[in-house]
mmCIF file of C-alpha atoms and ligand atoms in Angstrom:
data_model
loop_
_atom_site.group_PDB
_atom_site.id
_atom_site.type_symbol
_atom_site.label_atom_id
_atom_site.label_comp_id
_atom_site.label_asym_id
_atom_site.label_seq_id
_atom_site.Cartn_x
_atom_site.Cartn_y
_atom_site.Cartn_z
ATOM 1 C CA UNK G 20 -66.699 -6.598 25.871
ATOM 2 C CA UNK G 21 -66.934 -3.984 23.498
ATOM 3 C CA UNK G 22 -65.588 -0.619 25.077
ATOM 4 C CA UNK G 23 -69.319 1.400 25.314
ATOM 5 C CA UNK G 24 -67.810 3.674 27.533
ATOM 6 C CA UNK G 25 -65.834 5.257 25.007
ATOM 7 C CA UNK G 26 -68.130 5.130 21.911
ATOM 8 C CA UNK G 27 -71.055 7.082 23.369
ATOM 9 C CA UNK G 28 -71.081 8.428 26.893
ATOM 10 C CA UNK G 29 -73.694 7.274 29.673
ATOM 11 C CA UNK G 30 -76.465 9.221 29.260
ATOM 12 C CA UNK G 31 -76.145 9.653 25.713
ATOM 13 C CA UNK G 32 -79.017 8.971 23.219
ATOM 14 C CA UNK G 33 -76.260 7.078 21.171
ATOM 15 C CA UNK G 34 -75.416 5.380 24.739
ATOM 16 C CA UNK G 35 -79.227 4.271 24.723
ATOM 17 C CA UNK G 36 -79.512 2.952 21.165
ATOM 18 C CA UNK G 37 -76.134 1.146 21.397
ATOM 19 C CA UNK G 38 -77.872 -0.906 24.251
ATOM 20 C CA UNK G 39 -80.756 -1.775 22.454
ATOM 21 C CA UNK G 40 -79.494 -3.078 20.023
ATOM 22 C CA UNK G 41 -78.604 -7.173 20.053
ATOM 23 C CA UNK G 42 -75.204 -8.235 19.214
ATOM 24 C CA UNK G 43 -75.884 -10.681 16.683
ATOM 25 C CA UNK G 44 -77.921 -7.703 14.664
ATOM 26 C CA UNK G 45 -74.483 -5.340 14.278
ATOM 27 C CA UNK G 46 -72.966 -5.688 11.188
ATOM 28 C CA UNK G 47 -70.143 -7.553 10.938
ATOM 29 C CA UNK G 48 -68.419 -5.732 7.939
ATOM 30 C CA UNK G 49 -69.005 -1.954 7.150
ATOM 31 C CA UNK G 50 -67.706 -0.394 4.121
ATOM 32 C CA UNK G 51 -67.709 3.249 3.596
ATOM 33 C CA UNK G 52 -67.377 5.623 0.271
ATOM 34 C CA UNK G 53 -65.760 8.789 1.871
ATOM 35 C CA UNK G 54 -67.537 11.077 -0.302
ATOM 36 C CA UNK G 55 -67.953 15.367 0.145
ATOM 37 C CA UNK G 56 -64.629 16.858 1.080
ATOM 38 C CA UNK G 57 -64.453 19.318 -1.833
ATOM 39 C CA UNK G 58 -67.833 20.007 -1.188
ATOM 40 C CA UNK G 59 -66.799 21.019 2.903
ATOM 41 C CA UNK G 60 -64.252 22.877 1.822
ATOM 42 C CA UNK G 61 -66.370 25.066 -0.800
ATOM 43 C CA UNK G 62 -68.923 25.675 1.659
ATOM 44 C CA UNK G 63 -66.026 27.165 4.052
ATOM 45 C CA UNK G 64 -64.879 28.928 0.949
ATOM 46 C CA UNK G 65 -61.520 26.926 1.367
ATOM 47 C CA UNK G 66 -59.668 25.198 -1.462
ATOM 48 C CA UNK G 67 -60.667 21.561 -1.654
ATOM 49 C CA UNK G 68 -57.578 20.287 -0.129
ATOM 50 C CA UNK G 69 -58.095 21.536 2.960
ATOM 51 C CA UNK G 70 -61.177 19.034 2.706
ATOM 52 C CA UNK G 71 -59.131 16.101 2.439
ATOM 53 C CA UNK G 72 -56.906 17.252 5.069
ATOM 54 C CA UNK G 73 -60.456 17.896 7.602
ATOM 55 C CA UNK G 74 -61.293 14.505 6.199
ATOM 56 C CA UNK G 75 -58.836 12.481 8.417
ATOM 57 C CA UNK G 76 -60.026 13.197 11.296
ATOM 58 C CA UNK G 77 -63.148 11.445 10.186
ATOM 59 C CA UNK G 78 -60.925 8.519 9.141
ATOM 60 C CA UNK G 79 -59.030 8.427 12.546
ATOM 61 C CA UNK G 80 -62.368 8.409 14.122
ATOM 62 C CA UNK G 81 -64.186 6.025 11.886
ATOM 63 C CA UNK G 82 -61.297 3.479 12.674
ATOM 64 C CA UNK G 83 -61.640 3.769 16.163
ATOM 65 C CA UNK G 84 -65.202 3.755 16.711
ATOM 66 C CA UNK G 85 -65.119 0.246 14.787
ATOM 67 C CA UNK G 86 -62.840 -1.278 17.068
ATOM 68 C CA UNK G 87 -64.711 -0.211 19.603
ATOM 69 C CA UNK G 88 -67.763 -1.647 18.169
ATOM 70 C CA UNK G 89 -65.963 -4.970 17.376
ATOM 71 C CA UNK G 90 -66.532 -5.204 14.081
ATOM 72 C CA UNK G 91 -64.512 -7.338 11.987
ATOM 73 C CA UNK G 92 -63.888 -5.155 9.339
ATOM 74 C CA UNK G 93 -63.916 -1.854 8.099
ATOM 75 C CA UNK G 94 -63.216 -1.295 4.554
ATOM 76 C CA UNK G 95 -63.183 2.693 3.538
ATOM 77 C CA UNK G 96 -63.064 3.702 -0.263
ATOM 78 C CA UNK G 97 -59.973 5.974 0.059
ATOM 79 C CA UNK G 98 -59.089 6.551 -3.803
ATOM 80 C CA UNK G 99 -60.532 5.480 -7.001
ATOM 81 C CA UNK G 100 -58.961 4.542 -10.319
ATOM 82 C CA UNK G 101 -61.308 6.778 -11.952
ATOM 83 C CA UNK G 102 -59.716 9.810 -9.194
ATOM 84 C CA UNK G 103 -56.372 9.905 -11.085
ATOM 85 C CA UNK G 104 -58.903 12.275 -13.382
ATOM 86 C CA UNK G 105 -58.348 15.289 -11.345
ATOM 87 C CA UNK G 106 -56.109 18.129 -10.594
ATOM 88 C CA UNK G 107 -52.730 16.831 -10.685
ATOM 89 C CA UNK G 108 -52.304 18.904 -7.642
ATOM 90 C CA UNK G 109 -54.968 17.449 -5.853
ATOM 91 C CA UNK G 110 -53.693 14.052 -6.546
ATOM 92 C CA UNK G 111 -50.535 14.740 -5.262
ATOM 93 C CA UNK G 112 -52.165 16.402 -1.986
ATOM 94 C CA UNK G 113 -54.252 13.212 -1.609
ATOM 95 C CA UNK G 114 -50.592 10.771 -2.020
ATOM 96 C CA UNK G 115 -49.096 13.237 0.984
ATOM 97 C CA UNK G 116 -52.165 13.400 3.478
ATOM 98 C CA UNK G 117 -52.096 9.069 3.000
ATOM 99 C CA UNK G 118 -48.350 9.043 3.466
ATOM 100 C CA UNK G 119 -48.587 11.743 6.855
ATOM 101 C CA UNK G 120 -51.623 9.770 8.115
ATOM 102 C CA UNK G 121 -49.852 6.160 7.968
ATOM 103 C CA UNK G 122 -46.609 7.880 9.652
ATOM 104 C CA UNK G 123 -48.847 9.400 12.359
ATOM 105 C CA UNK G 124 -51.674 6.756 12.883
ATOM 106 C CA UNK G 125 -49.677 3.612 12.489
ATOM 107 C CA UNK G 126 -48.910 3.520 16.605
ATOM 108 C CA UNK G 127 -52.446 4.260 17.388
ATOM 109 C CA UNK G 128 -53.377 1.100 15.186
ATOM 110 C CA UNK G 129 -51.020 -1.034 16.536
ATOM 111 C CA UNK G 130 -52.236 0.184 20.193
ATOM 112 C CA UNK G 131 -55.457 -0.712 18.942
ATOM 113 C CA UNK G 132 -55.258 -4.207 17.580
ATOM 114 C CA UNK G 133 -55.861 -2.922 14.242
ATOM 115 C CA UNK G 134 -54.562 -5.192 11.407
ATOM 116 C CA UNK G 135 -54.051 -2.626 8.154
ATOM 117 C CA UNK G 136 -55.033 -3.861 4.649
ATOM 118 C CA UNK G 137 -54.653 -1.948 1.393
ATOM 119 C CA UNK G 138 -56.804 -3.443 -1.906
ATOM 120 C CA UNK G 139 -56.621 -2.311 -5.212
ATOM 121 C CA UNK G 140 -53.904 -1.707 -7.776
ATOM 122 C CA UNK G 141 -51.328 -0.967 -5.304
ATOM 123 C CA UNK G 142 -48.248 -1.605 -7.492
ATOM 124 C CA UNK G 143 -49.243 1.053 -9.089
ATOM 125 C CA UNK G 144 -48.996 4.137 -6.596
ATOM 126 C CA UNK G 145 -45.626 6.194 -5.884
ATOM 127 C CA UNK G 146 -42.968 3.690 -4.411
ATOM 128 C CA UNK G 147 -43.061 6.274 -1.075
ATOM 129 C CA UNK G 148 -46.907 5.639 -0.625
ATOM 130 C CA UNK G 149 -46.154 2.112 -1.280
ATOM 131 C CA UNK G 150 -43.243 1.848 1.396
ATOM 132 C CA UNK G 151 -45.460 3.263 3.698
ATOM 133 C CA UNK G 152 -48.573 0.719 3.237
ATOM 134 C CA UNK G 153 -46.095 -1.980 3.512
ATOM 135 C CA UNK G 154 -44.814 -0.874 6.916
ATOM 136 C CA UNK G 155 -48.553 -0.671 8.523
ATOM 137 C CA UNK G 156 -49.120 -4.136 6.738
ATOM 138 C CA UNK G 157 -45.940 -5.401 8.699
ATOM 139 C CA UNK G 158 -46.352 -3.683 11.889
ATOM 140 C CA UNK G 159 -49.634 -4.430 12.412
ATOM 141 C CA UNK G 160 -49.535 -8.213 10.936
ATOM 142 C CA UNK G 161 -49.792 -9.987 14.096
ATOM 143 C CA UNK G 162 -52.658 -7.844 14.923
ATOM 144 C CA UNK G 163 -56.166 -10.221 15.993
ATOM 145 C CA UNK G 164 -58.670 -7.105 16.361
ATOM 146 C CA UNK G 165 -60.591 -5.379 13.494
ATOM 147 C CA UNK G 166 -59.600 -5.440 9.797
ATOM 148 C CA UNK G 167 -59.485 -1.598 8.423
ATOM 149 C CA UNK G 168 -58.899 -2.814 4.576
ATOM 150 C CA UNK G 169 -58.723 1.085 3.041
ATOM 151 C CA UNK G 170 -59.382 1.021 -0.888
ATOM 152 C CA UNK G 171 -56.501 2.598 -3.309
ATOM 153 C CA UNK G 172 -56.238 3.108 -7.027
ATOM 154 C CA UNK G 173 -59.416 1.025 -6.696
ATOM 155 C CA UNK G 174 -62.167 -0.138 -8.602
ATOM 156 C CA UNK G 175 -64.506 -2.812 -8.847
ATOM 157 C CA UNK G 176 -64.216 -3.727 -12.299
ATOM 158 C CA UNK G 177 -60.304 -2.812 -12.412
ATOM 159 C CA UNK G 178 -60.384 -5.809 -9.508
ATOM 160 C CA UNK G 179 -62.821 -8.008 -11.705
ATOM 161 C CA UNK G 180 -60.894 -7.520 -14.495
ATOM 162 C CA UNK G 181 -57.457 -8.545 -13.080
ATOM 163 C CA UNK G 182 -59.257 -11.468 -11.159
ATOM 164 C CA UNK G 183 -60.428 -12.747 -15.062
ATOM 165 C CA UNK G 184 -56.671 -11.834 -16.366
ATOM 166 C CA UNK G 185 -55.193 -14.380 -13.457
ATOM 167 C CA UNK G 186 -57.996 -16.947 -14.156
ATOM 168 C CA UNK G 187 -57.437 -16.841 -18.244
ATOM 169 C CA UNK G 188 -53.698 -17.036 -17.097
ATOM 170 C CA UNK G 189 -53.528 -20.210 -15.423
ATOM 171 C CA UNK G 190 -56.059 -22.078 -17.327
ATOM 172 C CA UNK G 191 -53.566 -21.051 -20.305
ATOM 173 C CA UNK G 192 -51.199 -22.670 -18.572
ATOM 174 C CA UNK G 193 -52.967 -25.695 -17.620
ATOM 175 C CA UNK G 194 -53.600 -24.951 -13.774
ATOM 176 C CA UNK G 195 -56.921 -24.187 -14.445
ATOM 177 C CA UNK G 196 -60.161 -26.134 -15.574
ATOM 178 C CA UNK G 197 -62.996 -23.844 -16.574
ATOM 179 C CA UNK G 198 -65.336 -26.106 -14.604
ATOM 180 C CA UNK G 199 -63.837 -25.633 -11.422
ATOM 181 C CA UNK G 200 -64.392 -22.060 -11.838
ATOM 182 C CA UNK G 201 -67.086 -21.407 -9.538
ATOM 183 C CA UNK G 202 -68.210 -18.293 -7.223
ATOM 184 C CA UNK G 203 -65.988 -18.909 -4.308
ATOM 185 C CA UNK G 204 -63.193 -19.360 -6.962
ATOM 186 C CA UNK G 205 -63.787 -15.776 -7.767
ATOM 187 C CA UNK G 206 -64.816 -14.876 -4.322
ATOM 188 C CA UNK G 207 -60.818 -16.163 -2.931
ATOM 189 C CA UNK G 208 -58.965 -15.078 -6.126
ATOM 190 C CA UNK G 209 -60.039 -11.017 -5.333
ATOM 191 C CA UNK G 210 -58.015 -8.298 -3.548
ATOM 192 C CA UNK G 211 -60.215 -8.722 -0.672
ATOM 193 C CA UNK G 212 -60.152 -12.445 -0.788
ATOM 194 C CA UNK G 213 -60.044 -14.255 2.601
ATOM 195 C CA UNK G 214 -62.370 -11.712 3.848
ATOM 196 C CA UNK G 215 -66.419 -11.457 4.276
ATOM 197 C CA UNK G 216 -68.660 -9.443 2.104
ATOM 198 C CA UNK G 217 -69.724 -5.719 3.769
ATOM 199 C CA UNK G 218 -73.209 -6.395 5.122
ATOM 200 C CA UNK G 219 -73.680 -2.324 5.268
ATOM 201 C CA UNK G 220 -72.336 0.202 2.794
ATOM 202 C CA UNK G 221 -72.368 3.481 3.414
ATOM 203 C CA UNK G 222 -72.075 7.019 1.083
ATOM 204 C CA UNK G 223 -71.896 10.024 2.892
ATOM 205 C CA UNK G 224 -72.651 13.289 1.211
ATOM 206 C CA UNK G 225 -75.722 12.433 -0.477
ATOM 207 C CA UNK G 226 -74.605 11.181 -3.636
ATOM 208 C CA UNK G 227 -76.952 8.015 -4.548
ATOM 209 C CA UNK G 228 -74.571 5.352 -6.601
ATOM 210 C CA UNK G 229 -71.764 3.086 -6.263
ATOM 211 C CA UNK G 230 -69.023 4.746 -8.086
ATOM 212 C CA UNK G 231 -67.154 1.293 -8.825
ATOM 213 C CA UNK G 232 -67.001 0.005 -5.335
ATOM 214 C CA UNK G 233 -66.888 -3.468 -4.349
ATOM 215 C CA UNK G 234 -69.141 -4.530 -7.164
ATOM 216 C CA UNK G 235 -69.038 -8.056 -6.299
ATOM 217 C CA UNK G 236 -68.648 -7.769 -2.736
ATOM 218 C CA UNK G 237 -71.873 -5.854 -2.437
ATOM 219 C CA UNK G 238 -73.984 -7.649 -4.002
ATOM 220 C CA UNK G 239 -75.970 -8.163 -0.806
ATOM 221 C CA UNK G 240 -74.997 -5.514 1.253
ATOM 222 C CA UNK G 241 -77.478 -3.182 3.078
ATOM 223 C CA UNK G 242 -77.215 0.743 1.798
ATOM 224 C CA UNK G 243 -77.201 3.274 3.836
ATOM 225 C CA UNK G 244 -77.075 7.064 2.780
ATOM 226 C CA UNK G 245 -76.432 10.347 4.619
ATOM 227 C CA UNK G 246 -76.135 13.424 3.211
ATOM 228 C CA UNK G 247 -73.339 14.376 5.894
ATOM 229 C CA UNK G 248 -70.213 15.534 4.407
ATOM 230 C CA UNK G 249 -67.152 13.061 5.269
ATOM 231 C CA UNK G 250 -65.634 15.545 7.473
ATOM 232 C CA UNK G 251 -68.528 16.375 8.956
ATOM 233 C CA UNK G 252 -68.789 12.430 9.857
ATOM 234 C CA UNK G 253 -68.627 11.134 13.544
ATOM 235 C CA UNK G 254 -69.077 8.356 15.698
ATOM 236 C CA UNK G 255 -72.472 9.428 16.404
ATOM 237 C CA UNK G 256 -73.273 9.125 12.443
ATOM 238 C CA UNK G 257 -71.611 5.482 12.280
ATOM 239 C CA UNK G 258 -73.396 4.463 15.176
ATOM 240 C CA UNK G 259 -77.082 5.828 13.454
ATOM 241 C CA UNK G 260 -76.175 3.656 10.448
ATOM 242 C CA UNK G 261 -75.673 0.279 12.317
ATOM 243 C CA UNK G 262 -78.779 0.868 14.004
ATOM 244 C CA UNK G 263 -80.480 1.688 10.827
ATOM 245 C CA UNK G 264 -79.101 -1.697 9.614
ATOM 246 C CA UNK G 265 -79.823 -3.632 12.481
ATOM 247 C CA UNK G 266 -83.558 -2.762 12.144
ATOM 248 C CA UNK G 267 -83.509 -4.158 8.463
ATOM 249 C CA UNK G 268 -84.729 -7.556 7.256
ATOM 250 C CA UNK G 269 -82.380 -9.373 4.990
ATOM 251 C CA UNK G 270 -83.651 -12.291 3.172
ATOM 252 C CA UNK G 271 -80.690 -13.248 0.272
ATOM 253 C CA UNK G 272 -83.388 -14.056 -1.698
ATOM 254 C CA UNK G 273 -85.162 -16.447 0.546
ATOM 255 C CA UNK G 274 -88.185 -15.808 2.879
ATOM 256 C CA UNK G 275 -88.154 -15.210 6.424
ATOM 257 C CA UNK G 276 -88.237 -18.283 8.987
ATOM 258 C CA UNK G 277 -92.363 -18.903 9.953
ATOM 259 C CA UNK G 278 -92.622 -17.490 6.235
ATOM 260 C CA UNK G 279 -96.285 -18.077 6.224
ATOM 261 C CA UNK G 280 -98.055 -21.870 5.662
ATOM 262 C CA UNK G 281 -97.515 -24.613 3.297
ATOM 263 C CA UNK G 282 -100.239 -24.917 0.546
ATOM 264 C CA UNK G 283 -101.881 -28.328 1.416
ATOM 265 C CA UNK G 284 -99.693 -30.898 -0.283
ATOM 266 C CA UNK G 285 -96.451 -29.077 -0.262
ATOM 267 C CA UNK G 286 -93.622 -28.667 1.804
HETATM 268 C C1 IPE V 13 -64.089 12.335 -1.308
HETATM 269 O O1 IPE V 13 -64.411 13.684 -1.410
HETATM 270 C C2 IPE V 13 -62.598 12.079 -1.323
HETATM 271 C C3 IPE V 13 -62.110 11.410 -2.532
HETATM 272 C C4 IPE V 13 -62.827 10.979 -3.523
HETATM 273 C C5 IPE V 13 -60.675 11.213 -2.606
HETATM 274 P P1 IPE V 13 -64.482 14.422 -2.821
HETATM 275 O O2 IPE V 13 -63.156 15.012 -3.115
HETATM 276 O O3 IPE V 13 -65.031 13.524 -3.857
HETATM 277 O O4 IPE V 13 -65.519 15.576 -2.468
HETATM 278 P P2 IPE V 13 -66.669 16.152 -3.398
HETATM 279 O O5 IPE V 13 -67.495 14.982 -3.861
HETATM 280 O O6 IPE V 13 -66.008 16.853 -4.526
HETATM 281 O O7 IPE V 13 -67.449 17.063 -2.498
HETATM 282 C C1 IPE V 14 -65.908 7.893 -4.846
HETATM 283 O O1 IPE V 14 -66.061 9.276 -4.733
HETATM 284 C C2 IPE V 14 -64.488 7.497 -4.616
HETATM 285 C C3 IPE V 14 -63.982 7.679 -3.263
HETATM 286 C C4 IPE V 14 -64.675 8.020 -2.222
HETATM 287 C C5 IPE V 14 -62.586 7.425 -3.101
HETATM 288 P P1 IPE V 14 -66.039 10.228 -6.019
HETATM 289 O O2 IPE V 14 -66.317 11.581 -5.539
HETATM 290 O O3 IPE V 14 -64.792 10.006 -6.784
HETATM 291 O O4 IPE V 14 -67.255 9.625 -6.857
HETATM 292 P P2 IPE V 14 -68.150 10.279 -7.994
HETATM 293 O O5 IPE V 14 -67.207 10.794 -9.038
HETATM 294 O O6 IPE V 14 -68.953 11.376 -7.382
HETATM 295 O O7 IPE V 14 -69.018 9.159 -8.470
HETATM 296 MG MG1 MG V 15 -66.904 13.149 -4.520
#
C-alpha cells in the first residue's frame, strides 16, 4: 500500500489528485535532469554553490517521495560528462556535496528499501567518490524497494559509445556475430541494462532539450517540463508531473484499442 499519508496530507489538493489517479496509469520509471541551481543561487545573489548545496534537499526529497509512490525506479541526472567544463572549483564542490550526501543519506536509504545505482563512467571519478558509491551499492544490495539509479560523469552517447566499443570487442574476438546484434542486445549491454526504460522525463528549470540524457532509453518516454528551479522542487511538483503523465495517451507507434473500423475487406 503505498504510504499516501506521508506524500500529501488528507485534505490536500495533492491528497485529492493522488486518489484519482489509477494505479496502473503511474509511471513506473521517472527520470529527472536536475537542472537550475546556479540559477537559485543568482537570484538569492549567492554564489552558485550554495545552489548545489540547496539542491539536496530536493534530492533527499525526490527519493523519498518515489518510494512512497512505489515506483520502480528513479533515475536523476546528477553530473554530465560535458559538466567537467566548468569551474574547477565548482567541480570539486559538486565531488564533496555527492560524497557528504552518500555519508549522510545512505541509512535513510537503507531504512527505506532503497537499492542505490550509479551509471555512467564511474571509473573515472576521484577514488573517494568512488569508495563511497560502492558502499551505498553494497549496503543497500539486498534492498527489494525502488531503484534510485543517479547519473555520473554521464552521457548518452559516452554510454552508446562504450556499449559499440564492447560489441566491436567481442565480435573481434569471436564472441560476437553481427547478426545476433539486435535491440535488446544493446538494450542489456548498457549501464542501465537490466532495467526498464523511464516512461516520464522530467527538466526542471525551463530549459527545453535533452542535454545527452538517456538517449536510447528515452526514446519513448513522456516529457514533462517545469520551469521550477531544482531546489525549488518538492513532492508537490513530482506528484503534478505523474498526474500530468497519467492523463497522456501513449501509443509506441500503434493506435489506440477500438482504433476506429476496419475498411470493408480488411482486418
Ligand atoms: C544543475 O544546475 C546541476 C548540475 C548540472 C550539476 P546547474 O548548475 O546547471 O544550474 P543552472 O542551469 O546554471 O541554473
Ligand atoms: C544537465 O544540466 C546535466 C545535469 C543536470 C547533470 P546542464 O545544466 O549541464 O545542461 P545544459 O548545459 O544547460 O544543457
Ligand atoms: Mg544547468
Amino acid at each position: 500500500m503505498k504510504d499516501l499519508d506521508r506524500l500529501a496530507p488528507v485534505g490536500s489538493p495533492e491528497r485529492a489528485m493522488l486518489e484519482q489517479l489509477p494505479p496502473e496509469r503511474l509511471p513506473r520509471h521517472v527520470a529527472i535532469i536536475m537542472d537550475g541551481n546556479g540559477r537559485w543561487a543568482r537570484g538569492r545573489g549567492l554564489p552558485r554553490v550554495e545552489g548545489h548545496r540547496a539542491g539536496i534537499r530536493a534530492v533527499r526529497e525526490s527519493v523519498e517521495a518515489a518510494a512512497r509512490l512505489e515506483l520502480d525506479t528513479l533515475t536523476l541526472f546528477a553530473f554530465s560528462t560535458e559538466n567537467w567544463k566548468r569551474p574547477r572549483w565548482e567541480v570539486r564542490t559538486l565531488m564533496t556535496l555527492l560524497k557528504e550526501y552518500l555519508n549522510r543519506e545512505l541509512r535513510t536509504l537503507v531504512d527505506n528499501n532503497v537499492r542505490f545505482r550509479p551509471i555512467g563512467r564511474i571509473a573515472e571519478l576521484e577514488v573517494e567518490v568512488q569508495e563511497g558509491l560502492d558502499k551505498a551499492v553494497e549496503a543497500t544490495r539486498a534492498n527489494t524497494g525502488l531503484l534510485f539509479q543517479i547519473a555520473l560523469n554521464y552521457s548518452g552517447r559516452a554510454e552508446l559509445t562504450d556499449t559499440l566499443v564492447a560489441a566491436v570487442r567481442l565480435a573481434r574476438d569471436g564472441a560476437l556475430a553481427p547478426e545476433s546484434i539486435s535491440e535488446d542486445w544493446v538494450t542489456d549491454h548498457l549501464t542501465t541494462a537490466g532495467v526498464a526504460d523511464p516512461d516520464l522525463l522530467i527538466r526542471t528549470s525551463g530549459e527545453l532539450r535533452i542535454s545527452n540524457f538517456l538517449l536510447w532509453q528515452l526514446a519513448y518516454a513522456e516529457l514533462y517540463f517545469t520551469p521550477v528551479l531544482w531546489p525549488d522542487f518538492t513532492t508537490r511538483d513530482l506528484l503534478q508531473a505523474v498526474a500530468d503523465f497519467a492523463r497522456r495517451e501513449r501509443r509506441f507507434g500503434g493506435v489506440l484499442e477500438g482504433g476506429g473500423e476496419a475498411p470493408e475487406g480488411e482486418e
